Coordinates of C-alpha atoms in Angstrom, one line a residue:
Chain J
X162 CA 69.4 55.8 71.3
X163 CA 72.5 55.3 73.3
X164 CA 74.9 53.8 71.7
X165 CA 77.2 51.3 74.3
X166 CA 80.4 50.4 72.7
X167 CA 80.4 47.0 73.3
X168 CA 84.9 47.3 73.8
X169 CA 85.6 47.1 77.1
X170 CA 89.0 48.6 78.4
X171 CA 91.2 45.2 79.1
X172 CA 90.0 45.0 74.8
X173 CA 91.1 48.9 74.1
X174 CA 94.2 47.3 75.7
X175 CA 94.4 44.7 73.3
X176 CA 93.5 46.7 70.5
X177 CA 95.8 49.8 70.5
X178 CA 99.1 47.2 71.7
X179 CA 98.8 45.3 68.4
X180 CA 98.7 49.1 66.8
X181 CA 101.5 50.0 68.3
X182 CA 104.2 48.9 64.8
X183 CA 105.4 52.6 63.9
X184 CA 108.0 52.4 60.6
X185 CA 112.1 53.3 61.1
X186 CA 113.2 56.0 61.2
X187 CA 113.2 56.9 57.9
X188 CA 116.8 57.5 56.8
X189 CA 118.6 60.5 56.2
X190 CA 116.4 62.5 58.6
X191 CA 119.4 63.1 60.9
X192 CA 121.7 65.0 57.9
X193 CA 118.3 67.5 56.7
X194 CA 117.3 68.0 60.4
X195 CA 121.4 69.1 60.6
X196 CA 121.4 70.7 57.5
X197 CA 118.1 73.1 58.1
X198 CA 119.9 74.0 61.7
X199 CA 121.5 77.2 62.1
X200 CA 125.0 77.6 62.6
X201 CA 126.0 77.6 65.6
X202 CA 123.4 77.7 68.3
X203 CA 122.2 81.0 69.8
X204 CA 124.9 82.5 71.6
X205 CA 123.3 83.0 75.3
X206 CA 123.3 87.6 75.1
X207 CA 127.4 88.7 77.1
X208 CA 127.3 88.8 80.7
X209 CA 125.9 92.3 81.1
X210 CA 127.7 94.3 84.0
X211 CA 126.0 94.8 87.6
X212 CA 123.3 96.6 88.3
X213 CA 125.6 99.6 89.9
X214 CA 124.6 99.5 93.8
X215 CA 121.6 101.2 95.5
X216 CA 122.5 104.8 96.6
X217 CA 122.6 103.8 99.8
X218 CA 122.0 106.5 101.4
X219 CA 118.9 107.7 99.4
X220 CA 116.3 105.8 101.8
X221 CA 118.3 107.3 105.0
X222 CA 118.2 110.6 104.1
X223 CA 114.9 110.5 103.0
X224 CA 113.4 109.0 105.9
X225 CA 115.7 112.2 107.4
X226 CA 113.4 115.2 105.4
X227 CA 110.6 113.2 106.3
X228 CA 110.7 112.9 109.8
X229 CA 112.3 116.6 109.6
X230 CA 109.8 118.4 107.7
X231 CA 107.4 116.5 110.8
X232 CA 109.2 117.6 113.3
X233 CA 109.2 120.8 112.6
X234 CA 105.6 120.7 111.2
X235 CA 104.7 119.6 115.3
X236 CA 107.0 122.1 116.7
X237 CA 105.6 125.0 115.0
X238 CA 101.5 123.7 116.7
X239 CA 103.6 123.4 119.7
X240 CA 105.4 126.8 120.3
X241 CA 101.9 128.4 121.2
X242 CA 102.8 126.3 125.1
X243 CA 104.5 127.9 127.4
X244 CA 106.7 125.3 128.9
X245 CA 108.2 124.6 124.8
X246 CA 107.8 128.4 123.7
X247 CA 111.4 129.6 124.6
X248 CA 113.0 125.9 124.0
X249 CA 111.0 126.0 120.4
X250 CA 110.8 129.7 119.3
X251 CA 114.7 129.8 118.9
X252 CA 115.0 126.2 117.2
X253 CA 112.2 126.9 114.7
X254 CA 114.2 130.9 113.7
X255 CA 117.4 128.3 113.0
X256 CA 115.5 125.8 110.9
X257 CA 113.4 129.2 109.1
X258 CA 110.1 127.4 110.1
X259 CA 107.5 129.9 110.1
X260 CA 105.2 129.1 113.8
X261 CA 101.7 128.8 113.1
X262 CA 99.2 131.1 113.4
X263 CA 99.6 133.3 116.5
X264 CA 97.1 131.5 118.7
X265 CA 96.3 133.7 122.5
X266 CA 96.9 131.8 125.0
X267 CA 93.9 130.4 127.1
X268 CA 94.2 131.2 130.5
X269 CA 94.2 127.8 131.9
X270 CA 96.1 126.9 135.5
X271 CA 99.1 126.4 134.5
X272 CA 99.6 129.9 133.2
X273 CA 97.4 132.0 136.0
X274 CA 101.6 130.7 137.4
X275 CA 103.2 133.1 134.9
X276 CA 102.4 137.0 135.3
X277 CA 101.7 138.8 132.0
X278 CA 102.2 142.0 131.5
X279 CA 99.2 144.2 133.1
X280 CA 96.6 144.7 130.4
X281 CA 95.2 149.2 130.1
X282 CA 91.6 148.5 131.7
X283 CA 89.0 148.5 129.1
X284 CA 88.2 151.7 128.1
X285 CA 84.9 153.0 129.4
X286 CA 81.1 152.3 128.6
X287 CA 80.5 153.0 124.7
X288 CA 78.4 156.2 125.3
X289 CA 75.3 154.5 122.8
X290 CA 74.4 152.7 126.3
X291 CA 71.3 154.0 128.4
X292 CA 72.2 153.0 131.3
X293 CA 73.9 155.2 133.4
X294 CA 76.4 154.1 134.9
X295 CA 75.8 153.4 139.4
X296 CA 77.9 154.8 141.5
X297 CA 80.7 152.9 143.0
X298 CA 79.4 151.7 145.8
X299 CA 80.5 152.5 148.9
X300 CA 82.0 149.7 150.4
X301 CA 83.8 149.8 147.7
X302 CA 85.1 153.3 148.4
X303 CA 85.6 151.9 152.0
X304 CA 87.8 149.2 151.0
X305 CA 92.0 149.0 151.1
X306 CA 93.8 150.1 148.0
X307 CA 96.0 146.9 147.2
X308 CA 99.0 146.3 148.4
X309 CA 100.4 145.3 144.5
X310 CA 97.9 145.5 141.9
X311 CA 101.1 145.1 139.8
X312 CA 102.3 142.1 140.5
X313 CA 98.0 140.1 140.6
X314 CA 97.7 138.4 137.7
X315 CA 95.6 140.2 135.1
X316 CA 94.6 138.3 132.4
X317 CA 93.9 139.6 129.2
X318 CA 91.0 138.5 127.5
X319 CA 90.4 135.8 124.9
X320 CA 90.5 137.5 121.3
X321 CA 87.1 137.1 119.4
X322 CA 87.6 133.6 117.2
X323 CA 88.7 134.6 113.6
X324 CA 85.8 132.1 112.3
X325 CA 83.3 133.5 114.3
X326 CA 81.1 136.0 112.7
X327 CA 80.1 139.1 114.6
X328 CA 76.6 138.7 116.6
X329 CA 74.4 140.3 114.8
X330 CA 72.5 143.4 116.4
X331 CA 69.4 142.0 118.5
X332 CA 66.5 142.5 117.0
X333 CA 62.9 143.1 118.6
X334 CA 60.8 140.7 119.2
X335 CA 57.3 140.3 116.7
X336 CA 55.3 141.0 119.4
X337 CA 57.2 143.7 120.2
X338 CA 57.0 145.2 116.3
X339 CA 53.3 144.2 116.4
X340 CA 52.7 146.0 120.2
X341 CA 54.4 148.8 118.6
X342 CA 52.3 149.0 115.1
X343 CA 48.6 148.5 117.3
X344 CA 50.0 151.1 119.4
X345 CA 51.0 153.6 116.5
X346 CA 48.0 152.9 114.2
X347 CA 45.4 151.8 117.0
X348 CA 46.1 153.3 120.1
X349 CA 43.0 153.2 121.9
X350 CA 42.7 150.0 121.2
X351 CA 44.3 147.6 124.3
X352 CA 46.8 144.7 123.6
X353 CA 45.4 141.2 123.5
X354 CA 48.8 139.5 123.9
X355 CA 46.2 136.3 124.5
X356 CA 45.3 136.9 120.8
X357 CA 48.6 135.8 119.5
X358 CA 49.6 134.0 122.3
X359 CA 46.7 131.9 123.6
X360 CA 48.2 130.6 127.1
X361 CA 47.5 126.2 126.8
X362 CA 43.7 125.5 128.1
X363 CA 43.6 123.7 131.3
X364 CA 41.0 120.5 130.2
X365 CA 38.0 120.5 132.8
X366 CA 37.8 116.9 134.0
X367 CA 35.5 115.0 131.4
X368 CA 31.5 115.2 132.6
X369 CA 29.6 111.8 133.1
X370 CA 28.1 110.9 129.6
X371 CA 24.5 109.8 131.3
X372 CA 24.1 112.1 134.5
X373 CA 25.3 114.6 132.7
X374 CA 23.7 117.1 130.5
X375 CA 25.4 118.2 127.4
X376 CA 26.2 122.0 127.4
X377 CA 25.4 123.3 124.3
X378 CA 28.4 124.1 121.6
X379 CA 26.9 127.6 121.1
X380 CA 27.1 128.6 124.5
X381 CA 30.3 126.4 125.3
X382 CA 32.6 128.3 127.7
X383 CA 36.2 129.0 126.3
X384 CA 38.5 130.5 127.6
X385 CA 40.7 132.0 124.5
X386 CA 37.1 133.4 123.6
X387 CA 35.6 134.9 127.2
X388 CA 39.9 136.1 127.3
X389 CA 39.1 137.8 124.1
X390 CA 35.9 139.1 124.9
X391 CA 36.2 140.5 127.8
X392 CA 39.9 142.3 126.4
X393 CA 36.9 143.5 124.0
X394 CA 34.8 145.1 126.1
X395 CA 37.1 146.4 128.5
X396 CA 38.1 149.2 125.9
X397 CA 35.7 151.9 124.7
X398 CA 34.4 149.2 122.5
X399 CA 32.9 148.0 125.2
X400 CA 28.8 148.5 123.1
X401 CA 29.7 145.5 122.3
X402 CA 26.0 143.6 121.3
X403 CA 25.5 140.4 124.1
X404 CA 23.8 138.5 121.6
X405 CA 25.9 135.9 119.0
X406 CA 23.0 137.2 116.7
X407 CA 23.1 141.2 116.9
X408 CA 27.0 141.2 117.0
X409 CA 26.6 139.1 113.8
X410 CA 24.1 142.1 112.3
X411 CA 26.5 144.9 113.5
X412 CA 29.1 143.7 111.8
X413 CA 26.8 142.8 108.6
X414 CA 26.4 146.6 109.1
X415 CA 29.6 148.1 110.3
X416 CA 30.8 145.6 106.6
X417 CA 27.8 148.1 105.0
X418 CA 29.0 151.0 106.0
X419 CA 33.2 150.7 105.2
X420 CA 31.8 149.6 101.8
X421 CA 29.1 153.0 101.2
X422 CA 32.7 154.5 102.5
X423 CA 30.7 156.1 105.7
X424 CA 32.4 154.9 108.0
X425 CA 34.1 156.5 111.0
X426 CA 36.1 156.0 113.6
X427 CA 34.3 154.7 116.2
X428 CA 33.0 152.3 113.5
X429 CA 35.9 151.6 112.8
X430 CA 37.0 149.9 116.1
X431 CA 33.8 148.9 116.2
X432 CA 34.4 146.3 112.9
X433 CA 38.0 146.1 113.8
X434 CA 36.5 144.8 118.0
X435 CA 34.3 142.7 115.7
X436 CA 36.1 141.0 113.6
X437 CA 38.1 139.9 116.4
X438 CA 36.1 138.5 118.9
X439 CA 34.8 136.8 115.4
X440 CA 38.7 135.4 114.8
X441 CA 38.7 134.5 118.6
X442 CA 35.7 132.3 118.1
X443 CA 37.8 130.6 115.4
X444 CA 40.4 130.2 116.5
X445 CA 39.8 128.8 120.3
X446 CA 39.9 124.6 119.7
X447 CA 37.7 122.1 119.1
X448 CA 35.6 120.4 121.7
X449 CA 37.1 116.9 121.0
X450 CA 36.2 116.7 125.1
X451 CA 32.4 117.9 125.1
X452 CA 30.4 114.8 124.0
X453 CA 27.7 115.3 122.1
Chain M
X125 CA 142.9 82.7 82.5
X126 CA 140.0 85.3 80.8
X127 CA 136.3 83.1 80.2
X128 CA 136.7 82.7 76.6
X129 CA 139.6 80.8 76.9
X130 CA 138.0 78.7 79.6
X131 CA 134.9 77.4 78.0
X132 CA 137.0 76.7 74.5
X133 CA 139.1 74.4 76.6
X134 CA 136.0 73.0 78.2
X135 CA 134.5 72.6 74.3
X136 CA 137.4 70.8 73.3
X137 CA 137.5 68.0 76.6
X138 CA 133.9 67.9 75.4
X139 CA 135.0 66.9 72.2
X140 CA 137.1 64.2 72.7
X141 CA 134.9 62.8 75.3
X142 CA 131.9 62.3 73.0
X143 CA 133.1 58.9 72.0
X144 CA 132.5 57.9 75.0
X145 CA 129.1 56.4 75.6
X146 CA 128.6 56.6 78.8
X147 CA 128.0 60.8 78.3
X148 CA 125.2 61.8 79.7
X149 CA 122.3 63.7 77.9
X150 CA 123.7 66.7 79.9
X151 CA 127.0 67.1 79.2
X152 CA 125.8 66.2 75.9
X153 CA 124.2 69.5 75.8
X154 CA 126.5 71.7 77.0
X155 CA 128.7 71.0 73.9
X156 CA 126.1 71.6 71.9
X157 CA 125.5 75.1 73.4
X158 CA 128.9 75.5 72.6
X159 CA 127.9 74.6 68.8
X160 CA 129.7 71.3 68.8
X161 CA 127.0 69.3 65.7
X162 CA 128.8 65.8 66.7
X163 CA 127.5 66.1 70.7
X164 CA 123.8 67.0 68.9
X165 CA 124.2 63.8 66.1
X166 CA 124.7 61.8 69.4
X167 CA 121.6 63.0 70.8
X168 CA 119.7 62.2 68.1
X169 CA 121.0 59.2 68.0
X170 CA 119.6 58.6 70.8
X171 CA 116.2 59.7 71.2
X172 CA 116.3 60.5 67.2
X173 CA 114.2 57.0 66.9
X174 CA 111.7 57.5 70.3
X175 CA 111.2 61.0 68.8
X176 CA 109.6 59.7 65.2
X177 CA 107.4 56.8 67.0
X178 CA 105.7 59.8 69.0
X179 CA 105.5 62.2 66.1
X180 CA 103.9 59.3 63.5
X181 CA 101.5 58.2 66.5
X182 CA 100.3 61.0 66.8
X183 CA 100.6 62.7 63.1
X184 CA 98.8 59.3 61.4
X185 CA 101.8 60.1 58.6
X186 CA 105.0 60.0 58.2
X187 CA 105.5 63.3 56.3
X188 CA 104.0 65.3 58.7
X189 CA 106.0 62.9 61.7
X190 CA 108.8 64.1 59.8
X191 CA 108.2 67.9 59.6
X192 CA 107.4 67.3 63.5
X193 CA 111.0 65.9 64.5
X194 CA 112.4 68.4 62.6
X195 CA 111.0 70.9 65.0
X196 CA 111.8 69.2 68.0
X197 CA 114.8 69.0 67.6
X198 CA 115.6 72.4 66.4
X199 CA 114.1 73.6 69.8
X200 CA 117.0 71.5 71.0
X201 CA 118.9 73.2 69.4
X202 CA 118.0 76.6 70.3
X203 CA 117.4 75.9 73.8
X204 CA 121.1 74.2 74.0
X205 CA 122.6 78.0 75.2
X206 CA 120.1 77.9 78.4
X207 CA 120.3 73.7 79.3
X208 CA 120.2 73.2 83.0
X209 CA 121.3 70.1 84.2
X210 CA 120.1 67.9 86.2
X211 CA 116.1 69.5 84.7
X212 CA 113.8 67.2 83.2
X213 CA 116.1 65.5 80.0
X214 CA 116.2 65.4 76.8
X215 CA 114.0 62.2 76.3
X216 CA 111.2 64.4 77.9
X217 CA 112.0 67.7 76.6
X218 CA 111.8 66.1 73.2
X219 CA 108.0 64.1 74.3
X220 CA 106.7 67.8 75.3
X221 CA 107.7 69.6 72.4
X222 CA 106.4 66.8 70.0
X223 CA 102.9 66.8 71.1
X224 CA 102.1 70.0 71.6
X225 CA 103.6 70.3 68.3
X226 CA 101.4 67.9 67.0
X227 CA 97.9 70.2 68.8
X228 CA 98.7 73.2 67.9
X229 CA 99.2 71.3 63.9
X230 CA 96.2 69.3 64.2
X231 CA 94.2 72.7 65.3
X232 CA 95.0 74.6 62.6
X233 CA 94.8 72.2 60.3
X234 CA 91.3 73.7 58.2
X235 CA 89.1 72.3 55.2
X236 CA 90.2 71.7 51.7
X237 CA 87.7 74.1 50.6
X238 CA 86.4 72.9 47.2
X239 CA 87.8 75.2 44.9
X240 CA 91.6 74.2 45.7
X241 CA 91.1 69.9 45.1
X242 CA 92.0 68.9 41.8
X243 CA 90.5 68.2 39.2
X244 CA 91.4 65.2 37.9
X245 CA 90.5 61.9 40.4
X246 CA 92.5 60.9 43.2
X247 CA 94.1 57.7 41.9
X248 CA 93.9 56.0 45.2
X249 CA 91.2 53.6 46.4
X250 CA 88.6 55.2 48.6
X251 CA 88.9 54.8 52.4
X252 CA 86.0 52.1 52.6
X253 CA 88.5 50.5 50.2
X254 CA 91.7 51.2 53.0
X255 CA 89.7 50.3 55.2
X256 CA 88.8 46.9 54.1
X257 CA 92.3 46.2 53.0
X258 CA 94.2 47.0 55.9
X259 CA 95.4 45.4 57.9
X260 CA 93.8 45.4 62.0
X261 CA 96.2 48.1 62.8
X262 CA 96.4 50.2 59.8
X263 CA 92.8 50.4 61.7
X264 CA 93.4 50.9 64.8
X265 CA 95.9 54.1 64.3
X266 CA 92.7 55.9 61.9
X267 CA 91.3 54.5 64.6
X268 CA 93.2 56.7 67.3
X269 CA 94.0 59.7 63.9
X270 CA 90.2 59.8 64.1
X271 CA 90.1 61.2 67.7
X272 CA 90.2 65.1 68.4
X273 CA 93.9 66.3 68.8
X274 CA 94.2 66.4 72.7
X275 CA 92.1 62.6 73.6
X276 CA 94.8 61.4 70.6
X277 CA 97.6 62.2 72.5
X278 CA 95.7 61.6 75.8
X279 CA 95.9 58.2 74.4
X280 CA 99.2 57.7 72.4
X281 CA 100.5 59.1 75.7
X282 CA 99.3 56.3 77.7
X283 CA 99.4 53.0 75.7
X284 CA 101.6 53.3 73.3
X285 CA 104.2 55.7 74.7
X286 CA 103.6 54.3 78.5
X287 CA 103.9 57.2 80.7
X288 CA 102.4 57.4 83.4
X289 CA 99.4 59.1 84.1
X290 CA 101.1 62.4 86.2
X291 CA 104.0 62.4 83.6
X292 CA 101.5 62.8 80.6
X293 CA 99.4 65.4 82.2
X294 CA 102.9 66.6 83.1
X295 CA 103.7 66.5 79.2
X296 CA 100.4 68.3 78.6
X297 CA 100.1 71.2 81.3
X298 CA 97.5 69.2 82.7
X299 CA 96.7 68.5 86.6
X300 CA 96.4 64.9 87.5
X301 CA 92.7 64.7 88.0
X302 CA 92.2 67.1 84.5
X303 CA 94.2 63.8 82.3
X304 CA 92.3 61.4 84.1
X305 CA 89.0 62.8 82.8
X306 CA 90.4 63.9 79.8
X307 CA 91.9 60.3 79.0
X308 CA 88.1 58.6 80.7
X309 CA 86.6 61.0 77.4
X310 CA 89.2 59.3 75.4
X311 CA 88.7 55.9 76.0
X312 CA 85.4 56.1 74.8
X313 CA 85.1 58.0 72.2
X314 CA 88.0 55.6 70.5
X315 CA 85.6 52.7 72.2
X316 CA 82.5 54.2 70.1
X317 CA 85.2 55.1 66.6
X318 CA 86.8 51.3 66.2
X319 CA 82.9 49.8 67.9
X320 CA 81.3 51.8 64.7
X321 CA 84.2 51.0 62.6
X322 CA 83.8 47.4 63.3
X323 CA 87.1 46.8 65.4
X324 CA 86.3 44.3 68.3
X325 CA 88.8 42.2 70.0
X326 CA 88.0 39.0 67.8
X327 CA 89.5 40.8 65.4
X328 CA 92.7 40.5 67.2
X329 CA 95.4 38.0 65.9
X330 CA 94.4 34.9 67.5
X331 CA 97.6 34.8 70.2
X332 CA 96.5 38.6 71.4
X333 CA 92.9 37.8 71.1

């Protein structure tokens, strides 16, 4: 339920104007107030002395010190520059600033103009190197000696960076390790690099699914398998069975012999060859391009 | 001549001129800052009545109004050493101080707990009887006193003290817009209270209605 007052703004002003009367000021109020006041108004605090003048020299001194520090740091970094070195080095010595860690000058076009003192030639090749030192070529021996070798600019070899770790000794490739193991344990088995890293198989063009009869999956030519078979048959284990059934029977028989402990070295090599052949067949790429 | 002797001479000159009716409030405040009670009495003569009227309208009670006036003039006395001529006058200072004191006092008022009530019945007539017997002015003042403190201050400053909107807003430390909104709410509330009390323009005397 909403209540709407029936008094307008003008009526309100008239009503308030009629009620503006107030009682007169009580008598003696001034005296009572004066009696309650303190004796004197709260005095202002005494004027304090002005702040002592600021130390006007402080900021310039800080600025000078900071610029000196920055400048000496920059100079210590630039002392390696050959042109600035004769200027900066005595200055830094006067200031007592240690130069930056010495860096060997890099051979640049500017440094080539100023000859460095001749560096001794590097020592002969270490004896650990297997390659014998080649005799000097005849042409070089026949050349006349340089007129003034001391004046030629020579560059010091760049120092190795401290942050770079020394190069690790060259490790033999895994294929080389496998080849060495194979040569040690199976000296008669020929190397089969195709089994480890088969070359990319050339995908033949797609045959026409309608006109071309689909070849048998089991008889599908496979480059990796063929290569493995040829590699296997080319060695002493060339007496492997030709058909898959014969190979499976032979593999079963060889396994049985291995379990019985009657496996001869020839049989072991044959078993190994059969296993390798089977692994090669298992790893051949899927016949995705063959129509089924 | 030292600073102390110069101030004393200025104080003596002010004392001699206190009887001058044309002496301004700033000069009187300077004399008060020098410790002149006569100058303070002159200031009370000039602004005491207005301060009393405002205090009574805000407080609605003579005793409270007297306290408000006393506190306001005490602050004026304490402010004298820091008084700066050319700023808001003494009247504006007293209006602001008394208004804020009244608002603070009204906020501090708490309902009287039952344990503190007197055992004997109050011999004063009941409120209904007071309202019935009081004249229209008293009833209107009671309606104003029933408003919240800030709305009451807005009504008093605008309708009874005759301050403009910006002046009243400055007294209450409000922006003009905020004071305008406050005044609208105060008007609506006062109309409702008056209507509830049975007041209307018909209750005014013939020459005012």
